[in-house]
mmCIF file of C-alpha atoms in Angstrom:
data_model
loop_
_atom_site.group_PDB
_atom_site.id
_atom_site.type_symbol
_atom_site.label_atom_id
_atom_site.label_comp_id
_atom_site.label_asym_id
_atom_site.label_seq_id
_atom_site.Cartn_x
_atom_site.Cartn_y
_atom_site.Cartn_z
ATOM 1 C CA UNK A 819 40.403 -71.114 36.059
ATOM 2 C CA UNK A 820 39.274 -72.179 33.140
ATOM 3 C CA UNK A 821 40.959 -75.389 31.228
ATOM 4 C CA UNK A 822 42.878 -73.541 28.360
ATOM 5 C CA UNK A 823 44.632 -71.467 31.131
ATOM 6 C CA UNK A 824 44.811 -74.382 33.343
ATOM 7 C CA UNK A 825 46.591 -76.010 30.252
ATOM 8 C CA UNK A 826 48.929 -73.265 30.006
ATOM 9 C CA UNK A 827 49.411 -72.792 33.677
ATOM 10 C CA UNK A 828 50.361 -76.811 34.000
ATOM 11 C CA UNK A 829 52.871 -76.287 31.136
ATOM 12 C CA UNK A 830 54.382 -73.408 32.940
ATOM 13 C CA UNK A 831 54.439 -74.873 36.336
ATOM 14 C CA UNK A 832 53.042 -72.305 37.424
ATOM 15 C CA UNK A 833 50.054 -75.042 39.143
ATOM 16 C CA UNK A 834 53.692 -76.319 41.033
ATOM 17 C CA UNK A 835 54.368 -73.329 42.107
ATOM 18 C CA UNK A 836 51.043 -72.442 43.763
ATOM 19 C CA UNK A 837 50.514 -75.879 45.165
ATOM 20 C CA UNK A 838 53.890 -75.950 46.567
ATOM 21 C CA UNK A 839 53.773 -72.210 48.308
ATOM 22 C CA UNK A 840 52.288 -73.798 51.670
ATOM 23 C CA UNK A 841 54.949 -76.805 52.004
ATOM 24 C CA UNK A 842 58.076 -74.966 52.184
ATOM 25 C CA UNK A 843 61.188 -77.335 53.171
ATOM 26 C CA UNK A 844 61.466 -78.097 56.384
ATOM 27 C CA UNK A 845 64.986 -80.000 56.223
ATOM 28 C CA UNK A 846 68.135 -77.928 57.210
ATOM 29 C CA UNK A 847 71.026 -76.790 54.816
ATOM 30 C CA UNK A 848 71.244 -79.774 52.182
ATOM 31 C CA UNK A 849 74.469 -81.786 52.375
ATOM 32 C CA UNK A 850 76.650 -82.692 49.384
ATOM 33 C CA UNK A 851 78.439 -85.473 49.230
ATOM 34 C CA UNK A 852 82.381 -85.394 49.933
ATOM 35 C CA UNK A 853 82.877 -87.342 46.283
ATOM 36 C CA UNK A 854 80.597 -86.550 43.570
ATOM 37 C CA UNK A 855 77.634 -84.174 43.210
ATOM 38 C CA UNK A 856 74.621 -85.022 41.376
ATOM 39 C CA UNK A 857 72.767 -82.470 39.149
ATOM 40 C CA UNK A 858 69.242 -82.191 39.869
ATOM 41 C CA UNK A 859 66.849 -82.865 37.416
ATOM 42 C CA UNK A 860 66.322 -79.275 35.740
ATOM 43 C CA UNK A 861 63.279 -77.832 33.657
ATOM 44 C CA UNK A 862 65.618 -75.147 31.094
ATOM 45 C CA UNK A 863 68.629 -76.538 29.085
ATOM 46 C CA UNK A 864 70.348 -72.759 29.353
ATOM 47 C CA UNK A 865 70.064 -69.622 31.294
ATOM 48 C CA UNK A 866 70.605 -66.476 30.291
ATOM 49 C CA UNK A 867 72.578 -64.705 33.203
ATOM 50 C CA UNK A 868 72.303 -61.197 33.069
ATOM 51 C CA UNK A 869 73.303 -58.316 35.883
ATOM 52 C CA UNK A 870 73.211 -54.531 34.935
ATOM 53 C CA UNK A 871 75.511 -51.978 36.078
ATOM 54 C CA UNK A 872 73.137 -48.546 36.503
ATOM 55 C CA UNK A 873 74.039 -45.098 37.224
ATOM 56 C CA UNK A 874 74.711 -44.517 41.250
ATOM 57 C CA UNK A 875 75.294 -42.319 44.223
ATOM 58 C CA UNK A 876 76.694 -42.189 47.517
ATOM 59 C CA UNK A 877 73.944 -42.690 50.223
ATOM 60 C CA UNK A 878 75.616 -38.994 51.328
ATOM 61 C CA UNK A 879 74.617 -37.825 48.643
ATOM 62 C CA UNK A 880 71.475 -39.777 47.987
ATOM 63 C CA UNK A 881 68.967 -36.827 48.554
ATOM 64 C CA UNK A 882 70.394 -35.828 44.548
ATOM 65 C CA UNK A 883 69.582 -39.335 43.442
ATOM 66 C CA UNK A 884 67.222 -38.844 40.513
ATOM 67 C CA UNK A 885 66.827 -42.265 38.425
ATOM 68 C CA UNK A 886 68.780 -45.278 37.376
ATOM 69 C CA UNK A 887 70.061 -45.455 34.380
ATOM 70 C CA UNK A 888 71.885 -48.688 32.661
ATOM 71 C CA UNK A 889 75.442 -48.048 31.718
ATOM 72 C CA UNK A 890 76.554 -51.689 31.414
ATOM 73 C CA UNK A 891 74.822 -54.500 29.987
ATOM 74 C CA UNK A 892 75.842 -58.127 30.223
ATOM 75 C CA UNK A 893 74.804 -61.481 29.447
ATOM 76 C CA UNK A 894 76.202 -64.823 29.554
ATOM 77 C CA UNK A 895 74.821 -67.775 28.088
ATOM 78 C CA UNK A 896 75.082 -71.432 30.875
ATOM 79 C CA UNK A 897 74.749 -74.693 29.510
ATOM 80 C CA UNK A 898 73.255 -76.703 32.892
ATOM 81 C CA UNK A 899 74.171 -79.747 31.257
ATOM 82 C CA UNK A 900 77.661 -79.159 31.257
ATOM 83 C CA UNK A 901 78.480 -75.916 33.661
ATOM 84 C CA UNK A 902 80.218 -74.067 30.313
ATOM 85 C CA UNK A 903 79.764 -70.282 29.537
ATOM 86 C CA UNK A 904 79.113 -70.604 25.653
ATOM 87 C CA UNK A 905 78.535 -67.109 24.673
ATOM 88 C CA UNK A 906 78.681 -63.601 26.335
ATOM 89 C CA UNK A 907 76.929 -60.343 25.039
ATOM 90 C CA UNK A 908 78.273 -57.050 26.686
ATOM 91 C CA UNK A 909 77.649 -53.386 25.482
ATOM 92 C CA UNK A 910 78.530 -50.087 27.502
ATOM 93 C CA UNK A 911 75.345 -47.594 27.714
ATOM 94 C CA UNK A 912 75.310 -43.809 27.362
ATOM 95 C CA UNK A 913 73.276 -42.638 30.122
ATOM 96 C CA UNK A 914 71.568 -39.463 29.130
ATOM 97 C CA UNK A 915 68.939 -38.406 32.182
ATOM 98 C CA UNK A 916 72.209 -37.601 34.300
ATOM 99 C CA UNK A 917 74.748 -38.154 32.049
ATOM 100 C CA UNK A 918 78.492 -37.612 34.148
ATOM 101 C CA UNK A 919 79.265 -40.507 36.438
ATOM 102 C CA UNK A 920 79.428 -40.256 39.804
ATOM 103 C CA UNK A 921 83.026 -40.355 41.601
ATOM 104 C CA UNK A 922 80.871 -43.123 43.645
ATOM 105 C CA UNK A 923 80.155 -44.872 40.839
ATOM 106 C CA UNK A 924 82.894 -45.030 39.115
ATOM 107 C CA UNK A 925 84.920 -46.237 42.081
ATOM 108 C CA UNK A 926 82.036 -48.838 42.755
ATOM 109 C CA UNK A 927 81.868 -50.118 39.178
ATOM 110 C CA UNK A 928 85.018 -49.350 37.530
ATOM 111 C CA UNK A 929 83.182 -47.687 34.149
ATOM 112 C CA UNK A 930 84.948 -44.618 33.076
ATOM 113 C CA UNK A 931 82.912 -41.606 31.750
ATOM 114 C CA UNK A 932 84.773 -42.170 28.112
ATOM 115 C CA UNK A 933 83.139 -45.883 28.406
ATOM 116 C CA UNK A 934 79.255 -44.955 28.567
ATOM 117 C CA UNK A 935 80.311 -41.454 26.255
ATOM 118 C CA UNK A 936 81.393 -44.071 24.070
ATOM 119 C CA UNK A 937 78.247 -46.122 24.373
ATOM 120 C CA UNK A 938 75.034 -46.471 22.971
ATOM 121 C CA UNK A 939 71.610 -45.527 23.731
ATOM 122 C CA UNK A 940 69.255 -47.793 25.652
ATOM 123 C CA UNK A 941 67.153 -48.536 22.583
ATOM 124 C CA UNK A 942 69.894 -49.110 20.562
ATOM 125 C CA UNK A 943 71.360 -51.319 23.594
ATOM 126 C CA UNK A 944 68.421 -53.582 23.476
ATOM 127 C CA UNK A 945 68.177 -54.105 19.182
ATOM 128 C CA UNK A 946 71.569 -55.329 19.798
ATOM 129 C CA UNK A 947 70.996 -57.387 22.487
ATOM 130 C CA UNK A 948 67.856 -58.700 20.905
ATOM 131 C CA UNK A 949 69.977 -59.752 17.244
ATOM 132 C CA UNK A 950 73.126 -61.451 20.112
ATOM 133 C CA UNK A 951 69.743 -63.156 21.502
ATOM 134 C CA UNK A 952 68.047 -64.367 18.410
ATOM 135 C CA UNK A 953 71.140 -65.604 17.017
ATOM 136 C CA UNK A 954 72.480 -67.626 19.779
ATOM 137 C CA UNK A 955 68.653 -69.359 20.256
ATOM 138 C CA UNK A 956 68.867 -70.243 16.843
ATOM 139 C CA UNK A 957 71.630 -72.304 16.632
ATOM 140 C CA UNK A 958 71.180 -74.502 19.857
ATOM 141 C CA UNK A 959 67.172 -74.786 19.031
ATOM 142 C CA UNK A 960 66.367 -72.743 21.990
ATOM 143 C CA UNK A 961 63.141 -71.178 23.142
ATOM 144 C CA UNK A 962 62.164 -68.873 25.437
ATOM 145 C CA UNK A 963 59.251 -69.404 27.714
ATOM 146 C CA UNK A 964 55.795 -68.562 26.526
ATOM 147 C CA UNK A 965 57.228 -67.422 22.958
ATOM 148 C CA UNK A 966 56.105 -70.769 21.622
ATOM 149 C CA UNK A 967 53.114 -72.366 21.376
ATOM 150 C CA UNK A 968 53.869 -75.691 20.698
ATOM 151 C CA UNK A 969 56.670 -75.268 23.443
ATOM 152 C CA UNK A 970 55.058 -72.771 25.877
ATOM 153 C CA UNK A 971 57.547 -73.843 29.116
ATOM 154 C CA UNK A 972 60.621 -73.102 27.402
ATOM 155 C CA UNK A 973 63.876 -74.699 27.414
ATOM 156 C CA UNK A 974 66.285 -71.472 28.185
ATOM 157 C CA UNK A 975 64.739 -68.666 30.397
ATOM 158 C CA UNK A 976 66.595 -65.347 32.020
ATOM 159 C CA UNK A 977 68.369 -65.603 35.698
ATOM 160 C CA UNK A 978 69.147 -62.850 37.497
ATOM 161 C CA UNK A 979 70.239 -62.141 41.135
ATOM 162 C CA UNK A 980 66.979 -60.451 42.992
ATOM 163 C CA UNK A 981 63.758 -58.659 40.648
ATOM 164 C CA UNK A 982 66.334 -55.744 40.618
ATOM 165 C CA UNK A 983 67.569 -55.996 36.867
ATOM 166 C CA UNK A 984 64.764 -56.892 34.625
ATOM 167 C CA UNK A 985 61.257 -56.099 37.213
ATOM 168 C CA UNK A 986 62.785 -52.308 38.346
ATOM 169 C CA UNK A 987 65.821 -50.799 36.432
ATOM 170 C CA UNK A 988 65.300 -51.649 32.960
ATOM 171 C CA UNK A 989 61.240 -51.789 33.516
ATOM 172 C CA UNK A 990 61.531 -47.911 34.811
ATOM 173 C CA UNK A 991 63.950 -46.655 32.656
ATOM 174 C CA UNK A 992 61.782 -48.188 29.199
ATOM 175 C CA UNK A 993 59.169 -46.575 30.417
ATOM 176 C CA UNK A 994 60.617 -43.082 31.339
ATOM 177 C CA UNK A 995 62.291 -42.963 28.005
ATOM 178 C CA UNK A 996 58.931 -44.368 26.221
ATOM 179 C CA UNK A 997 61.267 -47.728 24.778
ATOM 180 C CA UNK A 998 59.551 -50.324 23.914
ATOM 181 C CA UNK A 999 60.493 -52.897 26.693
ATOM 182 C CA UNK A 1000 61.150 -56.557 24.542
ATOM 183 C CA UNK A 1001 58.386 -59.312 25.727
ATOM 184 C CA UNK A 1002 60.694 -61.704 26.473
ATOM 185 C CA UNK A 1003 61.797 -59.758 29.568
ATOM 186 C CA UNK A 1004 58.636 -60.304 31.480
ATOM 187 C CA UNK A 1005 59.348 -63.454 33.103
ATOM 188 C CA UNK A 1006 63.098 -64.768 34.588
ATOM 189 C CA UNK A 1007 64.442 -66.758 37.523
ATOM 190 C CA UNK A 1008 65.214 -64.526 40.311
ATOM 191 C CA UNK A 1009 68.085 -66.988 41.966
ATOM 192 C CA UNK A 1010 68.216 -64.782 45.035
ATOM 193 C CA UNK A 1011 64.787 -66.290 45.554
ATOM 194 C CA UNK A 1012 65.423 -69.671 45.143
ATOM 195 C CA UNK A 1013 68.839 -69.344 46.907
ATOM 196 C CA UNK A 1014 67.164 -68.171 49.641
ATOM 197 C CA UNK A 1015 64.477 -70.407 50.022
ATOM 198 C CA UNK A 1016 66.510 -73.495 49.210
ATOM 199 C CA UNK A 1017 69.079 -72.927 52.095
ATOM 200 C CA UNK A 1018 67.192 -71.286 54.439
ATOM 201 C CA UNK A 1019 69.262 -68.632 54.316
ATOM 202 C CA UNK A 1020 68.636 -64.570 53.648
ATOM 203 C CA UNK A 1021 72.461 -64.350 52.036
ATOM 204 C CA UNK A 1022 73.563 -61.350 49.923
ATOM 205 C CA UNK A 1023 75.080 -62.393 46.758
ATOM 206 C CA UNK A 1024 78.808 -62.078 47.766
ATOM 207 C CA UNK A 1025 77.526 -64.081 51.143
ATOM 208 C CA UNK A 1026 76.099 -66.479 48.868
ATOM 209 C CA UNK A 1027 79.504 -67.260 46.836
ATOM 210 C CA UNK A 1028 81.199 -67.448 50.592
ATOM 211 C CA UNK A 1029 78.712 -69.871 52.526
ATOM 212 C CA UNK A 1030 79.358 -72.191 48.703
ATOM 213 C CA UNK A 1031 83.408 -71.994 49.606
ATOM 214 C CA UNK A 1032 83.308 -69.654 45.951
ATOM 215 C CA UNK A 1033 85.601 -67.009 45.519
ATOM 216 C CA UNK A 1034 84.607 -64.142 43.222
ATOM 217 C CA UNK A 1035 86.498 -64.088 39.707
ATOM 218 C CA UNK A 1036 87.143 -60.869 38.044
ATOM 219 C CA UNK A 1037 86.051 -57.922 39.663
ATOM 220 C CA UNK A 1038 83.179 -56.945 41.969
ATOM 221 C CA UNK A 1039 80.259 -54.619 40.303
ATOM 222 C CA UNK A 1040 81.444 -55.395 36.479
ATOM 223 C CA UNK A 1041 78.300 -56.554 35.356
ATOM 224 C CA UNK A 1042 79.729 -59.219 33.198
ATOM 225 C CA UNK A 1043 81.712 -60.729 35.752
ATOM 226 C CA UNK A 1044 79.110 -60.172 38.137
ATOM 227 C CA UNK A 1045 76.893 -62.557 35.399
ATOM 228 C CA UNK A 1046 79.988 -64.537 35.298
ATOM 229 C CA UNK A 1047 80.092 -65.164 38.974
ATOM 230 C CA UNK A 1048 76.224 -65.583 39.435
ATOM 231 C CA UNK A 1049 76.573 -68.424 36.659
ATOM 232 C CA UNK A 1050 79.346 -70.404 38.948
ATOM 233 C CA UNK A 1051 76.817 -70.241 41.942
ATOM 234 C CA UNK A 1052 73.981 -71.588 40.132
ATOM 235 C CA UNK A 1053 75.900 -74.669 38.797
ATOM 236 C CA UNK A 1054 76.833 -75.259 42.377
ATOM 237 C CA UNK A 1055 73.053 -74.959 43.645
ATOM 238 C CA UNK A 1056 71.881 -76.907 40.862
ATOM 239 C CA UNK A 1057 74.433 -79.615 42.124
ATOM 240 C CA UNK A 1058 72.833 -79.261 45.535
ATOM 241 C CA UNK A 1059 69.374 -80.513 43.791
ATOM 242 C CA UNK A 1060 68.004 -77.032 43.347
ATOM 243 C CA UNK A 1061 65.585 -76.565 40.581
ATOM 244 C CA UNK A 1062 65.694 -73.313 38.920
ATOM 245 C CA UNK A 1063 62.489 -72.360 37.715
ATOM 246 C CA UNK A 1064 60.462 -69.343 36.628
ATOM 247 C CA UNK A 1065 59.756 -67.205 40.014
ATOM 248 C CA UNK A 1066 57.953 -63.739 38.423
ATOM 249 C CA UNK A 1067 55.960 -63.777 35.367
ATOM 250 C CA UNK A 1068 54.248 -59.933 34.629
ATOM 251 C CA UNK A 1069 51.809 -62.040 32.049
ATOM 252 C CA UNK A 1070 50.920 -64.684 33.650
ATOM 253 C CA UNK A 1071 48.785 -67.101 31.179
ATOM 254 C CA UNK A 1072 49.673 -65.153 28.523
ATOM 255 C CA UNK A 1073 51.448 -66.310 25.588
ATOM 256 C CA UNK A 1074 54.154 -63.684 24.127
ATOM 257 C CA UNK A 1075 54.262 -64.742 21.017
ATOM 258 C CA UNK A 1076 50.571 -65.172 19.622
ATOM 259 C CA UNK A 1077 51.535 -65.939 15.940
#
């Protein structure tokens, strides 16, 4: 590696991450204290929390399954300095590759078929998102990994619960539909990951909330209070001492932004 990308890669911590693959925690299930919690030290400022709701079947039926498609798409913004939601961004998506709901899906998720007719396309889904994005970076001074050169790391990155959201469903769909996928998308936290590996535990998200003594809020498979919920667990494994850091980068020493 050569020094500009060992530059980059140290300003990423993406050197950490490789050096620290082979010395995976030994200790048990960390223990808080009865009292107070502490925060642990963490890299980002804000997360963006974000958990799609896609088009679905019922493994019956699953031989009919022809492609996700997004039909809800949330966001909420977490200050890790002080646990507060301070902004949410949700927009109902018209799904158009198999465009009635399933009975299983609408039971599952609770989206009607007047919500997503109602909705808007995919592309016009993300310019939204993108304007709801820019605007809410802009007034806290935020920036996203790798979109800055002077600031390369970042101080507010994506979260999400598994690759699912951002490396599979919206990756696929963009490029079924030929939509030009945003550049920011191509790196994010993946707190299943880190969950996972900081516990010792392979937990399912609603397993997750339970072994953390968290009940869900809201209801199960709305995206936004799915986002909701995901940003309640990561306070509490941040006041555990996790660190929540970039876990899957498709550029990797790549700057986004190259202006």
């Amino acid at each position: 590696m050569d020094k500009s990308l060992f530059e980059l890669a140290k300003a990423l911590d993406a050197v950490d991450t490789i050096i620290c693959v082979g010395n995976r925690q030994q200790n048990s299930i960390p223990k808080r204290t009865q009292q107070s919690y502490k925060f642990s030290q963490q890299k980002f400022q804000y997360l963006v929390v974000m958990d799609f709701e896609a088009t679905c079947w019922s493994t019956t039926t699953k031989g009919s399954w022809k492609t996700n498609e997004i039909i809800e798409f949330p966001a909420v913004l977490l200050n890790l300095n002080t646990g507060q939601l301070e902004a949410e961004f949700q927009q109902y998506v018209m799904p158009v590759e198999n465009p009635r709901l399933s009975e299983f899906c609408t039971n599952l998720t609770g989206i009607q078929q007047d919500q997503v007719d109602a909705g808007v396309s995919l592309a016009s889904c993300l310019l939204l998102f993108t304007k709801w994005l820019t605007q809410i970076l802009s007034e806290r001074g935020l920036v996203l990994p790798k979109s800055d050169r002077n600031n390369p790391a970042g101080n507010v990155a994506f979260a999400t619960w598994s690759d699912w959201d951002l490396g599979a469903c919206l990756s696929k769909e963009c490029t079924r539909k030929k939509i030009n996928k945003p550049a920011y998308f191509d790196q994010w936290i993946d707190v299943r990951a880190i969950y996972r590996k900081f516990y010792q535990r392979q937990s399912s998200f609603s397993d997750a909330l339970a072994q953390q003594g968290l009940q869900f809020e809201g209801r199960p498979h709305c995206g936004l209070d799915d986002a909701k919920n995901l940003a309640r667990l990561i306070m509490r494994m941040c006041k555990d001492g996790s660190k929540m850091i970039i876990t899957k980068d498709l550029r990797p020493f790549e700057l986004l932004n190259k202006k």
